């Protein structure tokens, strides 16, 4: 396997599931937030944890498709948008389902990276002004960016305990 893909897979695993050298990894951070805080809008910049989770899921879904990976139709039941609307019913069960969907999409993402044909690395994406390889690089770091965002949103439970 190409060394670039090996690095992306290693980074994607560490920043999604851990252990991350930068603190809490994405999924463990989200899973540790009490349900009553995942929809709080009184956060820095007004984002919700739920909204960020949907945003990350969408971008990983789009990257899997871009990389030629397999995504079952039922794996992404939300609006195909940069910031998808949350489901109408936002229950604890719906939140747990979203966390499971994130885990499933992460597995699809890692599989797509593992099977990615390197002859597409420099393939241009004119609409985005970049290459396929640049998108893959970006998505590998996307979880790291958004876990830092979540940790800095002012969520009460994250202010009262040390992130590790």
PDB file of C-alpha atoms in Angstrom:
ATOM      1  CA  UNK A   1       0.000   0.000   0.000  1.00  0.00           C
ATOM      2  CA  UNK A   2       1.163   3.516  -0.762  1.00  0.00           C
ATOM      3  CA  UNK A   3       2.804   5.226   2.243  1.00  0.00           C
ATOM      4  CA  UNK A   4       0.457   8.230   1.903  1.00  0.00           C
ATOM      5  CA  UNK A   5      -2.568   5.986   2.303  1.00  0.00           C
ATOM      6  CA  UNK A   6      -0.989   4.161   5.238  1.00  0.00           C
ATOM      7  CA  UNK A   7      -0.451   7.517   6.967  1.00  0.00           C
ATOM      8  CA  UNK A   8      -3.995   8.697   6.235  1.00  0.00           C
ATOM      9  CA  UNK A   9      -5.445   5.467   7.621  1.00  0.00           C
ATOM     10  CA  UNK A  10      -3.307   5.709  10.775  1.00  0.00           C
ATOM     11  CA  UNK A  11      -4.319   9.350  11.330  1.00  0.00           C
ATOM     12  CA  UNK A  12      -7.992   8.673  10.543  1.00  0.00           C
ATOM     13  CA  UNK A  13      -8.099   5.818  13.079  1.00  0.00           C
ATOM     14  CA  UNK A  14      -6.335   7.752  15.838  1.00  0.00           C
ATOM     15  CA  UNK A  15      -8.373  10.933  15.463  1.00  0.00           C
ATOM     16  CA  UNK A  16     -11.713   9.152  15.229  1.00  0.00           C
ATOM     17  CA  UNK A  17     -11.394   6.299  17.760  1.00  0.00           C
ATOM     18  CA  UNK A  18      -8.146   7.103  19.578  1.00  0.00           C
ATOM     19  CA  UNK A  19      -5.756   7.111  21.064  1.00  0.00           C
ATOM     20  CA  UNK A  20      -5.013  10.596  19.818  1.00  0.00           C
ATOM     21  CA  UNK A  21      -1.902  12.413  20.908  1.00  0.00           C
ATOM     22  CA  UNK A  22      -3.928  15.632  20.689  1.00  0.00           C
ATOM     23  CA  UNK A  23      -6.424  14.759  23.436  1.00  0.00           C
ATOM     24  CA  UNK A  24      -9.778  13.064  23.134  1.00  0.00           C
ATOM     25  CA  UNK A  25     -10.555  11.445  19.790  1.00  0.00           C
ATOM     26  CA  UNK A  26     -13.748  12.435  17.961  1.00  0.00           C
ATOM     27  CA  UNK A  27     -16.152   9.555  18.696  1.00  0.00           C
ATOM     28  CA  UNK A  28     -15.152   9.038  22.353  1.00  0.00           C
ATOM     29  CA  UNK A  29     -15.503  12.795  22.919  1.00  0.00           C
ATOM     30  CA  UNK A  30     -19.013  12.875  21.461  1.00  0.00           C
ATOM     31  CA  UNK A  31     -20.065   9.690  23.262  1.00  0.00           C
ATOM     32  CA  UNK A  32     -18.975  11.175  26.614  1.00  0.00           C
ATOM     33  CA  UNK A  33     -21.138  14.291  26.286  1.00  0.00           C
ATOM     34  CA  UNK A  34     -24.406  13.981  28.229  1.00  0.00           C
ATOM     35  CA  UNK A  35     -27.397  13.763  25.895  1.00  0.00           C
ATOM     36  CA  UNK A  36     -28.964  16.928  27.306  1.00  0.00           C
ATOM     37  CA  UNK A  37     -25.929  18.878  26.054  1.00  0.00           C
ATOM     38  CA  UNK A  38     -25.713  17.646  22.455  1.00  0.00           C
ATOM     39  CA  UNK A  39     -28.361  20.116  21.235  1.00  0.00           C
ATOM     40  CA  UNK A  40     -27.232  23.155  23.216  1.00  0.00           C
ATOM     41  CA  UNK A  41     -27.149  26.225  20.986  1.00  0.00           C
ATOM     42  CA  UNK A  42     -25.726  28.567  23.627  1.00  0.00           C
ATOM     43  CA  UNK A  43     -22.234  27.574  22.551  1.00  0.00           C
ATOM     44  CA  UNK A  44     -19.350  29.485  21.124  1.00  0.00           C
ATOM     45  CA  UNK A  45     -20.394  30.253  17.513  1.00  0.00           C
ATOM     46  CA  UNK A  46     -23.841  28.723  18.121  1.00  0.00           C
ATOM     47  CA  UNK A  47     -23.047  25.243  16.765  1.00  0.00           C
ATOM     48  CA  UNK A  48     -24.531  22.155  18.351  1.00  0.00           C
ATOM     49  CA  UNK A  49     -22.669  18.914  18.950  1.00  0.00           C
ATOM     50  CA  UNK A  50     -25.476  17.147  17.071  1.00  0.00           C
ATOM     51  CA  UNK A  51     -24.990  19.452  14.083  1.00  0.00           C
ATOM     52  CA  UNK A  52     -21.242  18.901  14.061  1.00  0.00           C
ATOM     53  CA  UNK A  53     -21.742  15.130  14.211  1.00  0.00           C
ATOM     54  CA  UNK A  54     -24.048  15.289  11.169  1.00  0.00           C
ATOM     55  CA  UNK A  55     -21.574  17.558   9.340  1.00  0.00           C
ATOM     56  CA  UNK A  56     -18.714  15.109   9.936  1.00  0.00           C
ATOM     57  CA  UNK A  57     -20.888  12.160   8.900  1.00  0.00           C
ATOM     58  CA  UNK A  58     -21.860  13.898   5.653  1.00  0.00           C
ATOM     59  CA  UNK A  59     -18.299  14.795   4.716  1.00  0.00           C
ATOM     60  CA  UNK A  60     -17.045  11.305   5.438  1.00  0.00           C
ATOM     61  CA  UNK A  61     -19.940   9.915   3.363  1.00  0.00           C
ATOM     62  CA  UNK A  62     -19.071  12.227   0.458  1.00  0.00           C
ATOM     63  CA  UNK A  63     -15.376  11.304   0.725  1.00  0.00           C
ATOM     64  CA  UNK A  64     -16.141   7.570   0.690  1.00  0.00           C
ATOM     65  CA  UNK A  65     -18.146   8.048  -2.499  1.00  0.00           C
ATOM     66  CA  UNK A  66     -15.417  10.236  -4.028  1.00  0.00           C
ATOM     67  CA  UNK A  67     -12.810   7.591  -3.227  1.00  0.00           C
ATOM     68  CA  UNK A  68     -14.951   4.914  -4.900  1.00  0.00           C
ATOM     69  CA  UNK A  69     -15.895   3.168  -1.673  1.00  0.00           C
ATOM     70  CA  UNK A  70     -19.071   1.220  -1.032  1.00  0.00           C
ATOM     71  CA  UNK A  71     -21.785   2.991   0.956  1.00  0.00           C
ATOM     72  CA  UNK A  72     -25.139   1.262   1.456  1.00  0.00           C
ATOM     73  CA  UNK A  73     -28.060   3.594   0.756  1.00  0.00           C
ATOM     74  CA  UNK A  74     -29.281   3.144   4.343  1.00  0.00           C
ATOM     75  CA  UNK A  75     -25.902   4.246   5.779  1.00  0.00           C
ATOM     76  CA  UNK A  76     -26.666   7.925   5.264  1.00  0.00           C
ATOM     77  CA  UNK A  77     -30.369   8.726   5.818  1.00  0.00           C
ATOM     78  CA  UNK A  78     -29.943  12.509   6.065  1.00  0.00           C
ATOM     79  CA  UNK A  79     -30.001  15.523   3.795  1.00  0.00           C
ATOM     80  CA  UNK A  80     -26.952  15.624   1.506  1.00  0.00           C
ATOM     81  CA  UNK A  81     -25.642  19.008   2.581  1.00  0.00           C
ATOM     82  CA  UNK A  82     -22.590  20.544   4.235  1.00  0.00           C
ATOM     83  CA  UNK A  83     -24.625  21.071   7.424  1.00  0.00           C
ATOM     84  CA  UNK A  84     -27.535  18.585   7.242  1.00  0.00           C
ATOM     85  CA  UNK A  85     -30.706  19.364   9.158  1.00  0.00           C
ATOM     86  CA  UNK A  86     -31.045  17.245  12.300  1.00  0.00           C
ATOM     87  CA  UNK A  87     -33.831  14.664  12.281  1.00  0.00           C
ATOM     88  CA  UNK A  88     -37.259  15.881  13.374  1.00  0.00           C
ATOM     89  CA  UNK A  89     -37.208  13.568  16.373  1.00  0.00           C
ATOM     90  CA  UNK A  90     -34.092  14.167  18.435  1.00  0.00           C
ATOM     91  CA  UNK A  91     -34.207  11.544  21.132  1.00  0.00           C
ATOM     92  CA  UNK A  92     -31.487   9.735  22.996  1.00  0.00           C
ATOM     93  CA  UNK A  93     -32.113   6.761  20.689  1.00  0.00           C
ATOM     94  CA  UNK A  94     -31.677   8.967  17.602  1.00  0.00           C
ATOM     95  CA  UNK A  95     -28.400  10.295  19.055  1.00  0.00           C
ATOM     96  CA  UNK A  96     -27.150   6.756  19.731  1.00  0.00           C
ATOM     97  CA  UNK A  97     -28.127   5.837  16.153  1.00  0.00           C
ATOM     98  CA  UNK A  98     -26.115   8.795  14.831  1.00  0.00           C
ATOM     99  CA  UNK A  99     -23.067   7.730  16.851  1.00  0.00           C
ATOM    100  CA  UNK A 100     -23.423   4.211  15.409  1.00  0.00           C
ATOM    101  CA  UNK A 101     -23.767   5.679  11.894  1.00  0.00           C
ATOM    102  CA  UNK A 102     -20.562   7.634  12.454  1.00  0.00           C
ATOM    103  CA  UNK A 103     -18.818   4.385  13.404  1.00  0.00           C
ATOM    104  CA  UNK A 104     -20.181   2.623  10.345  1.00  0.00           C
ATOM    105  CA  UNK A 105     -19.168   5.453   8.025  1.00  0.00           C
ATOM    106  CA  UNK A 106     -15.704   5.468   9.595  1.00  0.00           C
ATOM    107  CA  UNK A 107     -15.367   1.782   8.691  1.00  0.00           C
ATOM    108  CA  UNK A 108     -16.479   2.541   5.118  1.00  0.00           C
ATOM    109  CA  UNK A 109     -13.984   5.445   4.984  1.00  0.00           C
ATOM    110  CA  UNK A 110     -11.084   3.275   6.136  1.00  0.00           C
ATOM    111  CA  UNK A 111     -12.049   0.566   3.622  1.00  0.00           C
ATOM    112  CA  UNK A 112     -12.243   3.163   0.821  1.00  0.00           C
ATOM    113  CA  UNK A 113      -8.790   4.465   1.729  1.00  0.00           C
ATOM    114  CA  UNK A 114      -7.405   0.935   1.808  1.00  0.00           C
ATOM    115  CA  UNK A 115      -8.746   0.245  -1.690  1.00  0.00           C
ATOM    116  CA  UNK A 116      -8.066   3.672  -3.176  1.00  0.00           C
ATOM    117  CA  UNK A 117      -6.348   3.531  -6.600  1.00  0.00           C
ATOM    118  CA  UNK A 118      -3.365   5.885  -6.349  1.00  0.00           C
ATOM    119  CA  UNK A 119      -3.609   6.744 -10.046  1.00  0.00           C
ATOM    120  CA  UNK A 120      -6.538   8.982  -8.974  1.00  0.00           C
ATOM    121  CA  UNK A 121      -4.540  10.895  -6.328  1.00  0.00           C
ATOM    122  CA  UNK A 122      -3.833  13.894  -8.575  1.00  0.00           C
ATOM    123  CA  UNK A 123      -7.197  13.770 -10.366  1.00  0.00           C
ATOM    124  CA  UNK A 124      -8.556  17.333 -10.427  1.00  0.00           C
ATOM    125  CA  UNK A 125     -11.929  18.302  -9.006  1.00  0.00           C
ATOM    126  CA  UNK A 126     -12.499  21.560 -10.915  1.00  0.00           C
ATOM    127  CA  UNK A 127     -15.646  22.520  -8.980  1.00  0.00           C
ATOM    128  CA  UNK A 128     -13.668  22.450  -5.725  1.00  0.00           C
ATOM    129  CA  UNK A 129     -10.368  23.764  -7.070  1.00  0.00           C
ATOM    130  CA  UNK A 130      -8.389  20.838  -5.703  1.00  0.00           C
ATOM    131  CA  UNK A 131      -7.460  17.219  -6.332  1.00  0.00           C
ATOM    132  CA  UNK A 132      -8.939  13.981  -5.022  1.00  0.00           C
ATOM    133  CA  UNK A 133      -5.788  13.463  -2.944  1.00  0.00           C
ATOM    134  CA  UNK A 134      -6.216  16.865  -1.302  1.00  0.00           C
ATOM    135  CA  UNK A 135      -9.768  15.954  -0.307  1.00  0.00           C
ATOM    136  CA  UNK A 136      -8.569  12.660   1.158  1.00  0.00           C
ATOM    137  CA  UNK A 137      -5.887  14.511   3.150  1.00  0.00           C
ATOM    138  CA  UNK A 138      -8.475  16.990   4.412  1.00  0.00           C
ATOM    139  CA  UNK A 139     -11.007  14.384   5.502  1.00  0.00           C
ATOM    140  CA  UNK A 140      -8.332  12.463   7.401  1.00  0.00           C
ATOM    141  CA  UNK A 141      -7.852  15.606   9.517  1.00  0.00           C
ATOM    142  CA  UNK A 142     -11.513  16.654   9.618  1.00  0.00           C
ATOM    143  CA  UNK A 143     -12.256  14.726  12.831  1.00  0.00           C
ATOM    144  CA  UNK A 144      -9.306  16.393  14.566  1.00  0.00           C
ATOM    145  CA  UNK A 145     -10.558  19.842  13.570  1.00  0.00           C
ATOM    146  CA  UNK A 146     -14.091  19.197  14.787  1.00  0.00           C
ATOM    147  CA  UNK A 147     -13.169  17.514  18.065  1.00  0.00           C
ATOM    148  CA  UNK A 148     -11.163  20.666  18.871  1.00  0.00           C
ATOM    149  CA  UNK A 149     -14.208  22.738  17.925  1.00  0.00           C
ATOM    150  CA  UNK A 150     -16.471  20.675  20.193  1.00  0.00           C
ATOM    151  CA  UNK A 151     -13.981  20.895  23.064  1.00  0.00           C
ATOM    152  CA  UNK A 152     -13.930  24.701  22.714  1.00  0.00           C
ATOM    153  CA  UNK A 153     -17.687  25.272  22.390  1.00  0.00           C
ATOM    154  CA  UNK A 154     -18.217  25.858  26.111  1.00  0.00           C
ATOM    155  CA  UNK A 155     -20.226  22.686  26.717  1.00  0.00           C
ATOM    156  CA  UNK A 156     -20.591  22.520  30.536  1.00  0.00           C
ATOM    157  CA  UNK A 157     -19.548  18.881  30.907  1.00  0.00           C
ATOM    158  CA  UNK A 158     -16.383  19.543  28.887  1.00  0.00           C
ATOM    159  CA  UNK A 159     -15.473  22.561  31.029  1.00  0.00           C
ATOM    160  CA  UNK A 160     -15.558  20.572  34.253  1.00  0.00           C
ATOM    161  CA  UNK A 161     -13.284  17.681  33.353  1.00  0.00           C
ATOM    162  CA  UNK A 162      -9.856  17.392  31.882  1.00  0.00           C
ATOM    163  CA  UNK A 163      -9.820  16.021  28.322  1.00  0.00           C
ATOM    164  CA  UNK A 164      -7.372  13.201  27.823  1.00  0.00           C
TER     165      UNK A 164
END
